[in-house]
Short mmCIF file of N, CA and C in Angstrom, two decimals:
data_model
loop_
_atom_site.label_atom_id
_atom_site.label_comp_id
_atom_site.label_asym_id
_atom_site.label_seq_id
_atom_site.Cartn_x
_atom_site.Cartn_y
_atom_site.Cartn_z
N MET C 20 20.00 -2.62 38.64
CA MET C 20 20.25 -3.40 37.43
C MET C 20 18.94 -3.96 36.87
N LYS C 21 18.11 -4.51 37.75
CA LYS C 21 16.83 -5.08 37.32
C LYS C 21 15.95 -3.99 36.70
N GLN C 22 15.98 -2.81 37.30
CA GLN C 22 15.17 -1.70 36.80
C GLN C 22 15.62 -1.33 35.38
N LEU C 23 16.92 -1.35 35.17
CA LEU C 23 17.48 -1.02 33.85
C LEU C 23 17.05 -2.06 32.81
N GLN C 24 17.07 -3.33 33.20
CA GLN C 24 16.64 -4.40 32.29
C GLN C 24 15.15 -4.26 31.96
N ASP C 25 14.35 -3.93 32.97
CA ASP C 25 12.92 -3.74 32.74
C ASP C 25 12.68 -2.58 31.77
N GLU C 26 13.43 -1.50 31.98
CA GLU C 26 13.30 -0.32 31.11
C GLU C 26 13.69 -0.68 29.68
N LEU C 27 14.76 -1.45 29.54
CA LEU C 27 15.23 -1.87 28.21
C LEU C 27 14.17 -2.72 27.52
N GLU C 28 13.56 -3.65 28.25
CA GLU C 28 12.50 -4.49 27.68
C GLU C 28 11.31 -3.64 27.24
N LYS C 29 10.98 -2.65 28.04
CA LYS C 29 9.86 -1.75 27.72
C LYS C 29 10.16 -1.00 26.41
N VAL C 30 11.37 -0.47 26.30
CA VAL C 30 11.77 0.28 25.11
C VAL C 30 11.76 -0.64 23.88
N LYS C 31 12.28 -1.86 24.04
CA LYS C 31 12.28 -2.82 22.93
C LYS C 31 10.86 -3.11 22.47
N SER C 32 9.97 -3.31 23.44
CA SER C 32 8.57 -3.60 23.13
C SER C 32 7.93 -2.44 22.37
N GLU C 33 8.19 -1.22 22.82
CA GLU C 33 7.64 -0.04 22.15
C GLU C 33 8.20 0.09 20.73
N ALA C 34 9.48 -0.20 20.57
CA ALA C 34 10.10 -0.12 19.24
C ALA C 34 9.47 -1.13 18.29
N GLU C 35 9.23 -2.34 18.78
CA GLU C 35 8.60 -3.37 17.95
C GLU C 35 7.19 -2.94 17.55
N GLU C 36 6.48 -2.33 18.48
CA GLU C 36 5.12 -1.85 18.21
C GLU C 36 5.14 -0.77 17.12
N ILE C 37 6.09 0.15 17.23
CA ILE C 37 6.22 1.22 16.23
C ILE C 37 6.55 0.62 14.86
N GLU C 38 7.44 -0.37 14.84
CA GLU C 38 7.79 -1.03 13.57
C GLU C 38 6.55 -1.65 12.93
N LEU C 39 5.73 -2.31 13.74
CA LEU C 39 4.52 -2.95 13.21
C LEU C 39 3.55 -1.91 12.66
N ILE C 40 3.43 -0.78 13.35
CA ILE C 40 2.54 0.28 12.88
C ILE C 40 3.04 0.83 11.55
N GLU C 41 4.36 1.07 11.46
CA GLU C 41 4.94 1.58 10.21
C GLU C 41 4.74 0.58 9.08
N GLU C 42 4.97 -0.70 9.38
CA GLU C 42 4.81 -1.75 8.37
C GLU C 42 3.37 -1.78 7.86
N LYS C 43 2.42 -1.64 8.76
CA LYS C 43 1.01 -1.65 8.39
C LYS C 43 0.69 -0.45 7.49
N LYS C 44 1.27 0.71 7.82
CA LYS C 44 1.04 1.91 6.99
C LYS C 44 1.52 1.66 5.56
N TYR C 45 2.73 1.10 5.44
CA TYR C 45 3.26 0.83 4.11
C TYR C 45 2.41 -0.20 3.38
N GLN C 46 1.95 -1.20 4.11
CA GLN C 46 1.12 -2.24 3.52
C GLN C 46 -0.19 -1.65 3.00
N ASP C 47 -0.81 -0.77 3.81
CA ASP C 47 -2.05 -0.11 3.40
C ASP C 47 -1.83 0.74 2.15
N GLU C 48 -0.72 1.48 2.13
CA GLU C 48 -0.41 2.34 0.98
C GLU C 48 -0.20 1.48 -0.26
N LEU C 49 0.49 0.37 -0.10
CA LEU C 49 0.74 -0.54 -1.22
C LEU C 49 -0.58 -1.09 -1.77
N GLU C 50 -1.48 -1.49 -0.88
CA GLU C 50 -2.78 -2.00 -1.32
C GLU C 50 -3.56 -0.93 -2.08
N LYS C 51 -3.50 0.30 -1.59
CA LYS C 51 -4.19 1.41 -2.25
C LYS C 51 -3.63 1.62 -3.66
N LEU C 52 -2.31 1.60 -3.78
CA LEU C 52 -1.68 1.78 -5.08
C LEU C 52 -2.00 0.63 -6.03
N LYS C 53 -2.05 -0.58 -5.50
CA LYS C 53 -2.41 -1.74 -6.33
C LYS C 53 -3.82 -1.57 -6.88
N GLY C 54 -4.73 -1.10 -6.02
CA GLY C 54 -6.11 -0.87 -6.44
C GLY C 54 -6.19 0.18 -7.54
N GLU C 55 -5.43 1.26 -7.39
CA GLU C 55 -5.42 2.31 -8.41
C GLU C 55 -4.84 1.77 -9.72
N LEU C 56 -3.81 0.98 -9.63
CA LEU C 56 -3.19 0.40 -10.82
C LEU C 56 -4.18 -0.51 -11.55
N GLU C 57 -4.89 -1.34 -10.79
CA GLU C 57 -5.87 -2.24 -11.41
C GLU C 57 -6.97 -1.44 -12.10
N LYS C 58 -7.41 -0.35 -11.48
CA LYS C 58 -8.44 0.51 -12.09
C LYS C 58 -7.93 1.07 -13.42
N MET C 59 -6.69 1.54 -13.41
CA MET C 59 -6.10 2.11 -14.63
C MET C 59 -5.98 1.04 -15.71
N GLN C 60 -5.60 -0.17 -15.31
CA GLN C 60 -5.46 -1.25 -16.28
C GLN C 60 -6.81 -1.61 -16.89
N ARG C 61 -7.86 -1.60 -16.07
CA ARG C 61 -9.20 -1.90 -16.59
C ARG C 61 -9.64 -0.82 -17.57
N LYS C 62 -9.40 0.43 -17.22
CA LYS C 62 -9.77 1.54 -18.12
C LYS C 62 -9.03 1.41 -19.44
N THR C 63 -7.75 1.09 -19.38
CA THR C 63 -6.93 0.95 -20.58
C THR C 63 -7.42 -0.22 -21.42
N ALA C 64 -7.82 -1.30 -20.77
CA ALA C 64 -8.30 -2.49 -21.49
C ALA C 64 -9.60 -2.17 -22.22
N ILE C 65 -10.44 -1.33 -21.62
CA ILE C 65 -11.71 -0.97 -22.24
C ILE C 65 -11.47 -0.14 -23.50
N MET C 66 -10.46 0.72 -23.45
CA MET C 66 -10.15 1.57 -24.60
C MET C 66 -9.63 0.70 -25.68
#
């Protein structure tokens, strides 16, 4: 029983780690898109 609980905790921990990695990827992509949008807005403002 204890071994099963330990295994469950390990899996939960790994799942949380994966979630954080995925969240970071989306955050990075969002920042990149924001930067591109700001560049486009500056170009449009110059025109």
